[in-house]
Coordinates of C-alpha atoms in Angstrom, one line a residue:
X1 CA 3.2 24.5 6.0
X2 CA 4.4 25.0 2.5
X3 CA 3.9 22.4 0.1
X4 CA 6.7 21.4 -1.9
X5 CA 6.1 20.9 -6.0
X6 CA 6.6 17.9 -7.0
X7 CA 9.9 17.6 -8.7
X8 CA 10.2 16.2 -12.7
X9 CA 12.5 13.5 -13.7
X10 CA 13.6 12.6 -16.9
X11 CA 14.4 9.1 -17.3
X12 CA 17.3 7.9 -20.3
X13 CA 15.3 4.9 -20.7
X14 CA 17.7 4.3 -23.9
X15 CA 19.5 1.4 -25.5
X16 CA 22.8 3.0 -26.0
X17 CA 25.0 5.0 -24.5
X18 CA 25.0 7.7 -27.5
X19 CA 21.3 7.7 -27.4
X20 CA 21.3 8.1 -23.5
X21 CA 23.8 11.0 -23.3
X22 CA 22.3 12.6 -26.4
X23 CA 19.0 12.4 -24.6
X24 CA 20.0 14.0 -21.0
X25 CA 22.3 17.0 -23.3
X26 CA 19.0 17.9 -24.9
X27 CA 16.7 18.1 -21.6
X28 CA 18.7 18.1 -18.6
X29 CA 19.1 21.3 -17.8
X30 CA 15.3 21.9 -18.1
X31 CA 14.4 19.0 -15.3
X32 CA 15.4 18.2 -11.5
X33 CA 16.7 14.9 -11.4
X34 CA 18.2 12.9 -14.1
X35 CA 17.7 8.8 -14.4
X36 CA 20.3 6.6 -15.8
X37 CA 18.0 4.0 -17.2
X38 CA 17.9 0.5 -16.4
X39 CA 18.7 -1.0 -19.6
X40 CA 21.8 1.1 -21.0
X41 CA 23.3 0.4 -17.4
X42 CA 23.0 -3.4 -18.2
X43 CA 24.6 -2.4 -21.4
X44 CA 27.6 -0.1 -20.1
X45 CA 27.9 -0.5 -16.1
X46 CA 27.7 2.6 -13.7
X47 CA 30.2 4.5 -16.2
X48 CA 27.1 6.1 -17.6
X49 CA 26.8 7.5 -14.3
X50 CA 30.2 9.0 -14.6
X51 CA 29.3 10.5 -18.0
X52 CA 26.1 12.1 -16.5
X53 CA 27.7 13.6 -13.2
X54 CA 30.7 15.3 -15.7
X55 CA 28.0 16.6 -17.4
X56 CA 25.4 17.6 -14.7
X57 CA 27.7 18.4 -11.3
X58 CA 24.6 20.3 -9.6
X59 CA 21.9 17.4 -10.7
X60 CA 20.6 14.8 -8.6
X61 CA 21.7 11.6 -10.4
X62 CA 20.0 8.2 -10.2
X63 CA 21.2 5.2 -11.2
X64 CA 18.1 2.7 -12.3
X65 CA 19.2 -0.7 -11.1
X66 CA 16.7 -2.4 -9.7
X67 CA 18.8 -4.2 -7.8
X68 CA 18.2 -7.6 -6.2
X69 CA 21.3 -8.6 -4.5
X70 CA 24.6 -7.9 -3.7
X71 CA 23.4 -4.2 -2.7
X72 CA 26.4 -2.9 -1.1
X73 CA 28.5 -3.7 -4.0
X74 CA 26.1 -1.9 -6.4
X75 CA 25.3 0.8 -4.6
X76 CA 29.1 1.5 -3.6
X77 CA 29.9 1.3 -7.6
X78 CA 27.2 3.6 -8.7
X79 CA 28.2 5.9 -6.0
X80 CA 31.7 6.1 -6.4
X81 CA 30.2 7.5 -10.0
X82 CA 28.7 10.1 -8.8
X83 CA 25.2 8.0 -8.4
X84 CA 22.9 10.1 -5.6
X85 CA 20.6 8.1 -5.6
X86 CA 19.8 4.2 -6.3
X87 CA 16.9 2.0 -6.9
X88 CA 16.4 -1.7 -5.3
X89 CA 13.2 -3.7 -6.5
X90 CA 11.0 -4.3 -4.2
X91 CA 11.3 -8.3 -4.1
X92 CA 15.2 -7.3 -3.1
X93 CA 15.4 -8.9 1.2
X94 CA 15.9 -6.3 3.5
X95 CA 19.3 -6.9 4.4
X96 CA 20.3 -6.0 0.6
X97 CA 18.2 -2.8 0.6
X98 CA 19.7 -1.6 4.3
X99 CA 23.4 -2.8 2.4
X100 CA 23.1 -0.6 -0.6
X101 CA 21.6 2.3 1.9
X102 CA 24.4 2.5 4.1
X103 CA 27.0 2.0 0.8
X104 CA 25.8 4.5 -0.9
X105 CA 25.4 7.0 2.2
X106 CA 28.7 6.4 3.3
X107 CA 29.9 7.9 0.1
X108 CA 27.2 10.4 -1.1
X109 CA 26.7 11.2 2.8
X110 CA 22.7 12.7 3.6
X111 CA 22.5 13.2 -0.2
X112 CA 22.7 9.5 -0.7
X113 CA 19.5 7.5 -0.8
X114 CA 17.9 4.5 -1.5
X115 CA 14.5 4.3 -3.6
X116 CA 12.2 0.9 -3.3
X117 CA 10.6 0.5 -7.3
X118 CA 7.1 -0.8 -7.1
X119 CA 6.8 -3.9 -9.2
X120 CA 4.3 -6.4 -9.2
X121 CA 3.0 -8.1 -5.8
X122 CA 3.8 -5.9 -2.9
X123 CA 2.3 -5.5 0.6
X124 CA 1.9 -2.5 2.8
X125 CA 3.6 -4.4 5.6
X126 CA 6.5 -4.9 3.6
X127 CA 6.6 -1.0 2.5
X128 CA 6.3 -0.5 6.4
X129 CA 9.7 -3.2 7.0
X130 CA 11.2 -0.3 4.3
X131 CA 10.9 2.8 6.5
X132 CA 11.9 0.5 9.4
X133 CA 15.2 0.1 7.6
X134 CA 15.7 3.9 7.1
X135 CA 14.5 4.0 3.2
X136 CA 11.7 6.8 2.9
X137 CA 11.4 6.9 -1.2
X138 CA 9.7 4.3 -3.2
X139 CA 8.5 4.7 -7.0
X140 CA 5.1 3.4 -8.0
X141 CA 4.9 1.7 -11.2
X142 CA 2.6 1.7 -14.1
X143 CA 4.7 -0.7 -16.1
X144 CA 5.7 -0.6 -19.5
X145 CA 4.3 -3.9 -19.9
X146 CA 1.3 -3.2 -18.3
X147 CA 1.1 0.0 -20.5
X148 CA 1.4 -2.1 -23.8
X149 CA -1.5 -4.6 -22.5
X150 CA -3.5 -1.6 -22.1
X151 CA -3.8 -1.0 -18.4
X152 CA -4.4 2.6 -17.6
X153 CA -3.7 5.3 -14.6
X154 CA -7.0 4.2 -12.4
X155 CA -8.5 5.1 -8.6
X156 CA -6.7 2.2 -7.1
X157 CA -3.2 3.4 -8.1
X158 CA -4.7 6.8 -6.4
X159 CA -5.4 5.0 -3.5
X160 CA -2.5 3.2 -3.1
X161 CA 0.2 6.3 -3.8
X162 CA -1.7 8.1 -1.3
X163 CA -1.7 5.1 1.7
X164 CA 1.9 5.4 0.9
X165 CA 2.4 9.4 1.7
X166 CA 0.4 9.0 4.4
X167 CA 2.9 6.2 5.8
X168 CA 5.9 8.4 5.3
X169 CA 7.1 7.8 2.0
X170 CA 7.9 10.4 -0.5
X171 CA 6.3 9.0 -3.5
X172 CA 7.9 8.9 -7.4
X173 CA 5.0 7.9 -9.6
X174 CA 5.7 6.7 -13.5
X175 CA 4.8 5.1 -16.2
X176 CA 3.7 6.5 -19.8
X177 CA 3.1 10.1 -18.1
X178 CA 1.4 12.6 -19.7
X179 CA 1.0 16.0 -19.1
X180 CA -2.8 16.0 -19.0
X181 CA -2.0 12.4 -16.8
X182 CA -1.1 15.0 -13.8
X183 CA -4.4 16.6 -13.0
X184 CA -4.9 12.8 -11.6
X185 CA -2.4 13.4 -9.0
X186 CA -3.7 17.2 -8.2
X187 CA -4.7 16.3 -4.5
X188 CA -1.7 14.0 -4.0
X189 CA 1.5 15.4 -2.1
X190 CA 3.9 13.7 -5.1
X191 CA 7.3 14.2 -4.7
X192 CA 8.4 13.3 -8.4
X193 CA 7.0 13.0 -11.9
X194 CA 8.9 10.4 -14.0
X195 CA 8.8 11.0 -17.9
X196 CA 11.0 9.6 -20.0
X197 CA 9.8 8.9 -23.8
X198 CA 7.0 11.2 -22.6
X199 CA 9.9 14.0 -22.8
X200 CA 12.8 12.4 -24.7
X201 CA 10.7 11.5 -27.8
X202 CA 8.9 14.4 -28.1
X203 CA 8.6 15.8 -31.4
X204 CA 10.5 19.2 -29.2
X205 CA 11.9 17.1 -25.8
X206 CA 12.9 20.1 -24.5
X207 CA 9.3 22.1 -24.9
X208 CA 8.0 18.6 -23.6
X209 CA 10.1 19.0 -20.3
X210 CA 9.2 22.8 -19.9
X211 CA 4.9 21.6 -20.8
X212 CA 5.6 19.0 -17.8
X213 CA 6.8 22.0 -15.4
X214 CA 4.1 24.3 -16.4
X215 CA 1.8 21.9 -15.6
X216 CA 3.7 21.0 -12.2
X217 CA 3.4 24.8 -11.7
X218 CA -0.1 25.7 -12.3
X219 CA -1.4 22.5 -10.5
X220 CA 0.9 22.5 -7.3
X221 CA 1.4 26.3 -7.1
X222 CA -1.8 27.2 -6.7

């Protein structure tokens, strides 16, 4: 079987709208799936989706809410923007998470899909309660906390991203990415790279995003 490369996405982890927009005009054309970030959707709602699905019709759009609660209602708002995809944290009961799945399939139709975001204490018999419920994506985390506090990319994240494939799951991994931090995921089946400051504060973002798919290239398409 062919393997697939792993896809790159760019997250607008920005705190304005103008900074957010600015960001996906520069680089979204060079990566696969575009991230309205957590913090500027606090900041303006799901129209930020809007703004990103006028500008990107043919991009897979995910809105970053993390959401806790009320999953139906966010996912059928964020949706009804042109969301494809939504995140639920992983603390979120599974009621909520099977909510915003069926809200934001019922719109988006196969294309619509719900990821799981990593944060924090988690179990493997949780992550299995998340296929259960028809959710097959979840992104593992190197926070930006955890980052700052300098925690690094180590052989138990390895281990744990690739339990996680071999349960089912296609895996997003983030969290200050690199592209020299990839060669740590070369015998790993990811299905997504998440940059963003990585790419968006680049000296040249949009050589940054085409470094992070030459890398994806030469290390996949062997």
């Amino acid at each position: 079987m062919t393997k697939l490369l792993p896809k790159l996405q760019v997250a607008l982890d920005h705190s304005t709208v103008q900074e957010a927009i600015g960001a996906a005009v520069s680089v979204g054309q060079e990566v696969d799936i575009i991230e309205a970030g957590t913090v500027c959707l606090l900041q303006v709602g799901s129209s930020l989706v809007g703004v990103l699905r006028e500008l990107f019709p043919d991009k897979l759009i995910v809105a970053d809410t993390k959401c806790a609660d009320a999953g139906g209602t966010v996912a059928k708002n964020n949706a009804k923007q042109g969301a494809d995809w939504m995140t639920c944290i992983c603390c979120a009961t599974i009621p909520t998470m099977i909510a915003a799945r069926e809200a934001i399939e019922t719109i988006q139709g196969d294309r619509g899909e719900i990821q799981v975001e990593l944060y924090g204490d988690w179990t493997f018999e949780q992550a299995q309660d998340w296929l259960n419920a028809g959710i097959s994506q979840v992104i593992y985390h190197q926070s930006r906390d955890a980052l700052l506090a300098g925690q690094t990319w180590g052989q138990q994240d390895l281990e744990k991203v690739e339990r996680l494939i071999d349960m089912g799951f296609r895996v997003s991994v983030t969290g200050g990415l690199k592209v020299e931090t990839l060669s740590l995921f070369k015998n790993l089946d990811v299905f997504a790279f998440i940059a963003g400051r990585g790419i968006t504060e680049a000296e040249e973002p949009v050589q940054a995003a085409r470094d992070f798919k030459a890398e994806i290239n030469r290390i996949w398409g062997e």
